[in-house]
Short mmCIF file of C-alpha atoms and ligand atoms in Angstrom, two decimals:
data_model
loop_
_atom_site.label_atom_id
_atom_site.label_comp_id
_atom_site.label_asym_id
_atom_site.label_seq_id
_atom_site.Cartn_x
_atom_site.Cartn_y
_atom_site.Cartn_z
CA MET A 1 38.07 72.45 150.74
CA SER A 2 38.98 75.63 148.90
CA GLN A 3 39.20 75.50 145.13
CA PHE A 4 42.84 76.53 145.43
CA LEU A 5 43.71 73.62 147.71
CA GLU A 6 41.80 71.26 145.45
CA SER A 7 43.89 72.44 142.50
CA LEU A 8 47.09 71.93 144.51
CA LYS A 9 46.04 68.41 145.41
CA ASN A 10 45.06 67.60 141.83
CA ARG A 11 48.48 68.65 140.52
CA ARG A 12 50.42 65.44 140.21
CA SER A 13 53.08 63.98 137.93
CA PHE A 14 51.07 62.49 135.07
CA TYR A 15 53.36 60.49 132.81
CA ALA A 16 50.79 58.87 130.50
CA LEU A 17 49.87 61.88 128.38
CA GLY A 18 48.08 62.13 125.06
CA ARG A 19 46.70 64.62 122.55
CA ASP A 20 42.99 64.48 123.34
CA VAL A 21 43.02 68.13 124.34
CA LYS A 22 39.93 70.31 124.04
CA LEU A 23 41.61 73.66 124.74
CA SER A 24 43.07 75.53 121.77
CA GLU A 25 46.78 76.28 121.53
CA GLU A 26 45.91 79.96 122.03
CA GLU A 27 43.97 79.21 125.23
CA ILE A 28 46.81 77.11 126.60
CA THR A 29 49.37 79.77 125.66
CA GLU A 30 47.34 82.51 127.36
CA LEU A 31 46.96 80.37 130.47
CA ILE A 32 50.72 79.81 130.64
CA LYS A 33 51.49 83.49 130.03
CA ASP A 34 49.00 84.66 132.66
CA THR A 35 50.33 82.16 135.18
CA VAL A 36 53.99 83.05 134.70
CA LYS A 37 53.19 86.80 134.73
CA ASN A 38 51.28 86.52 138.00
CA SER A 39 53.87 84.40 139.77
CA PRO A 40 55.99 86.38 142.24
CA THR A 41 59.69 87.01 141.64
CA ALA A 42 62.30 88.44 144.03
CA PHE A 43 62.47 92.24 143.68
CA ASN A 44 59.85 91.81 140.96
CA ALA A 45 62.80 90.93 138.72
CA GLN A 46 60.59 88.79 136.43
CA SER A 47 63.55 86.59 135.53
CA PRO A 48 61.66 83.44 134.46
CA ARG A 49 61.12 83.01 130.72
CA ALA A 50 58.91 80.44 129.01
CA VAL A 51 58.86 79.00 125.50
CA VAL A 52 55.76 77.01 124.61
CA LEU A 53 56.15 74.21 122.07
CA PHE A 54 53.24 72.57 120.27
CA GLY A 55 52.98 70.14 117.37
CA ALA A 56 56.15 69.69 115.30
CA ALA A 57 58.15 71.94 117.65
CA HIS A 58 57.18 69.80 120.66
CA GLU A 59 58.15 66.63 118.76
CA LYS A 60 61.42 68.24 117.68
CA LEU A 61 62.33 68.88 121.33
CA TRP A 62 61.96 65.21 122.22
CA ASN A 63 63.97 64.22 119.14
CA ILE A 64 66.71 66.55 120.41
CA VAL A 65 66.55 64.89 123.84
CA GLU A 66 66.77 61.42 122.30
CA GLU A 67 69.75 62.41 120.15
CA ALA A 68 71.52 63.97 123.14
CA LEU A 69 70.99 60.88 125.28
CA LYS A 70 72.14 58.35 122.66
CA PRO A 71 75.92 58.81 123.08
CA LEU A 72 75.49 58.96 126.88
CA THR A 73 73.45 55.75 127.28
CA PRO A 74 74.73 52.14 127.10
CA ALA A 75 73.42 50.56 123.86
CA GLU A 76 71.50 47.84 125.73
CA ALA A 77 69.68 50.45 127.84
CA PHE A 78 68.85 52.75 124.94
CA PRO A 79 65.57 51.06 123.88
CA ASN A 80 64.19 51.79 127.38
CA THR A 81 65.37 55.38 127.10
CA GLN A 82 63.75 55.67 123.68
CA ALA A 83 60.46 54.33 125.06
CA LYS A 84 60.53 56.86 127.89
CA ILE A 85 61.24 59.73 125.50
CA ALA A 86 58.48 58.49 123.17
CA GLY A 87 56.10 58.89 126.13
CA PHE A 88 57.00 62.56 126.38
CA ARG A 89 56.83 63.01 122.60
CA ASN A 90 53.30 61.52 122.58
CA ALA A 91 52.10 64.35 124.82
CA TYR A 92 50.51 67.53 123.44
CA GLY A 93 53.16 70.14 124.20
CA THR A 94 56.09 71.21 126.35
CA VAL A 95 56.88 74.43 128.18
CA LEU A 96 60.59 75.22 128.34
CA PHE A 97 61.40 77.31 131.39
CA PHE A 98 64.47 79.53 131.29
CA LYS A 99 66.16 81.84 133.78
CA GLU A 100 67.24 85.22 132.41
CA THR A 101 70.77 85.53 133.78
CA ASP A 102 71.53 89.25 133.18
CA THR A 103 68.79 90.11 135.69
CA VAL A 104 70.73 88.37 138.46
CA LYS A 105 73.98 90.16 137.55
CA ASN A 106 72.26 93.57 137.41
CA LEU A 107 70.55 93.05 140.76
CA GLN A 108 73.80 91.90 142.35
CA GLU A 109 75.48 95.13 141.20
CA GLN A 110 72.54 97.26 142.24
CA PHE A 111 71.96 95.69 145.67
CA ALA A 112 75.38 94.48 146.86
CA LEU A 113 74.01 93.66 150.32
CA TYR A 114 71.85 90.86 148.85
CA ALA A 115 74.33 89.79 146.16
CA ASP A 116 74.65 86.22 147.45
CA ASN A 117 70.88 85.75 147.53
CA PHE A 118 69.99 86.68 143.96
CA PRO A 119 71.06 83.39 142.30
CA ASP A 120 68.93 81.43 144.81
CA TRP A 121 66.02 83.81 144.45
CA ALA A 122 66.13 83.53 140.67
CA GLU A 123 65.96 79.73 140.99
CA GLN A 124 63.11 80.01 143.48
CA SER A 125 61.28 82.40 141.16
CA ASN A 126 61.62 79.87 138.34
CA GLY A 127 60.36 77.12 140.65
CA ILE A 128 57.32 79.15 141.65
CA ALA A 129 56.44 80.00 138.03
CA THR A 130 56.91 76.37 137.02
CA ALA A 131 54.85 74.91 139.87
CA ASN A 132 52.09 77.45 139.29
CA THR A 133 52.00 76.61 135.57
CA TRP A 134 51.88 72.88 136.41
CA THR A 135 48.94 73.52 138.75
CA ALA A 136 47.18 75.85 136.29
CA LEU A 137 47.42 73.31 133.46
CA THR A 138 46.04 70.63 135.77
CA ALA A 139 43.20 72.90 136.90
CA ALA A 140 42.37 73.38 133.20
CA GLY A 141 41.93 69.60 132.90
CA LEU A 142 45.33 68.69 131.48
CA GLY A 143 48.04 66.49 132.95
CA ALA A 144 51.74 67.38 133.15
CA ASN A 145 55.12 66.18 134.36
CA LEU A 146 58.37 68.01 134.95
CA GLN A 147 61.65 67.00 133.29
CA HIS A 148 65.25 68.21 133.43
CA TYR A 149 67.22 67.31 130.33
CA ASN A 150 69.23 70.52 130.62
CA PRO A 151 72.13 71.04 130.23
CA ILE A 152 72.72 68.31 127.63
CA ILE A 153 70.11 69.80 125.27
CA ASP A 154 70.86 73.49 125.88
CA GLU A 155 72.93 74.10 122.76
CA ALA A 156 70.57 72.33 120.36
CA VAL A 157 67.51 74.02 121.92
CA ALA A 158 69.13 77.47 121.69
CA LYS A 159 69.99 76.86 118.04
CA GLU A 160 66.59 75.44 117.08
CA TRP A 161 64.48 78.21 118.62
CA ASP A 162 66.96 81.08 118.52
CA ILE A 163 67.11 81.37 122.30
CA PRO A 164 69.07 84.42 123.59
CA ALA A 165 72.43 83.64 125.22
CA ASN A 166 71.22 85.08 128.54
CA TRP A 167 68.31 82.62 128.79
CA GLN A 168 69.45 79.53 130.73
CA LEU A 169 67.28 76.43 130.34
CA ARG A 170 66.09 75.15 133.73
CA SER A 171 63.25 72.68 133.12
CA GLN A 172 60.80 71.15 130.69
CA LEU A 173 57.11 70.83 131.64
CA VAL A 174 55.42 68.25 129.41
CA PHE A 175 51.63 68.45 129.16
CA GLY A 176 48.71 66.72 127.45
CA SER A 177 45.50 64.83 128.06
CA LYS A 178 45.59 62.53 131.09
CA GLU A 179 45.68 58.95 129.84
CA ALA A 180 46.20 57.27 133.23
CA ASP A 181 46.10 58.14 136.90
CA ALA A 182 49.15 59.36 138.79
CA ASN A 183 51.02 56.89 140.99
CA GLU A 184 50.20 56.54 144.67
CA LYS A 185 52.02 59.16 146.70
CA GLU A 186 53.27 58.80 150.24
CA PHE A 187 53.51 61.67 152.67
CA LEU A 188 55.89 62.12 155.59
CA ALA A 189 54.18 62.36 158.94
CA ASP A 190 53.09 65.93 159.68
CA ASP A 191 55.09 66.03 162.90
CA GLU A 192 58.30 65.58 160.87
CA ARG A 193 57.56 68.61 158.73
CA PHE A 194 55.55 71.08 160.74
CA ARG A 195 55.81 72.77 164.10
CA VAL A 196 53.28 75.17 165.53
CA PHE A 197 53.82 77.36 168.57
CA HIS A 198 51.40 79.53 170.50
C1 LIG B 1 62.20 70.72 141.58
C2 LIG B 1 61.60 69.46 141.03
C3 LIG B 1 62.31 68.70 140.12
C4 LIG B 1 61.73 67.55 139.56
N1 LIG B 1 62.39 66.88 138.56
C5 LIG B 1 61.82 65.82 137.97
C6 LIG B 1 62.45 65.19 136.86
O1 LIG B 1 63.52 65.59 136.40
N2 LIG B 1 61.81 64.11 136.31
C7 LIG B 1 60.61 63.66 136.77
O2 LIG B 1 60.07 62.69 136.22
N3 LIG B 1 59.98 64.26 137.81
C8 LIG B 1 60.56 65.33 138.41
N4 LIG B 1 59.91 65.98 139.43
C9 LIG B 1 58.62 65.45 139.92
C10 LIG B 1 58.71 64.84 141.31
O3 LIG B 1 59.35 63.61 141.27
C11 LIG B 1 57.29 64.74 141.84
O4 LIG B 1 56.71 66.01 141.88
C12 LIG B 1 57.22 64.11 143.22
O5 LIG B 1 57.63 62.76 143.20
C13 LIG B 1 55.81 64.18 143.80
O6 LIG B 1 54.88 63.57 142.94
P1 LIG B 1 53.66 64.38 142.32
O7 LIG B 1 54.24 65.39 141.33
O8 LIG B 1 52.82 63.37 141.64
O9 LIG B 1 52.95 65.10 143.42
C14 LIG B 1 60.46 67.13 139.98
C15 LIG B 1 59.76 67.90 140.93
C16 LIG B 1 60.31 69.05 141.42
C17 LIG B 1 59.50 69.87 142.40
#
């Protein structure tokens, strides 16, 4: 099996994450930067943006999520929500992925023929950068899971880290040391997903 395929297979949703991480923050940051930079984007627009949170900043994010969820969650269910959020907070760091929205508008003006495609392509470009980062972190020995607490945290996140107005939050990739295996995963039968013609 190629090393690439092995890395793809090893990328799973790891929810039990800790802080027993051997890589330095600088090494992890460089890995994330390199991965996002080398991920393809439509028209090479490079619309994905990433903010890497470690330490107190990472913990602050999950405090923001907890605060945002409190008024939206029935009181009796909130302890479970708090426990789930604590799981994310116990991890080592979080990558916030944003989509730079001016890029889409500019491309739509520049290439009217493809105008309808650019919003989708920007989302796809974010997805590719995110999935590649997830795989790269896993290949470096870490575990990660992907969360979507946007848009309820957008305002607080923008305020806390001075995020430009044209950066739209799309996802949160939580990472850390793997403290437990991923769950079993089922696959659809190949004949439901693939067709080959000669
Ligand atoms: C676009 C996308 C959105 C996802 N959103 C979430 C999410 O909000 N919360 C979560 O726990 N997992 C989320 N996941 C993880 C999927 O549930 C997971 O990848 C899938 O069940 C397959 O499991 P695996 O990651 O272990 O291979 C998301 C995955 C993708 C690709």
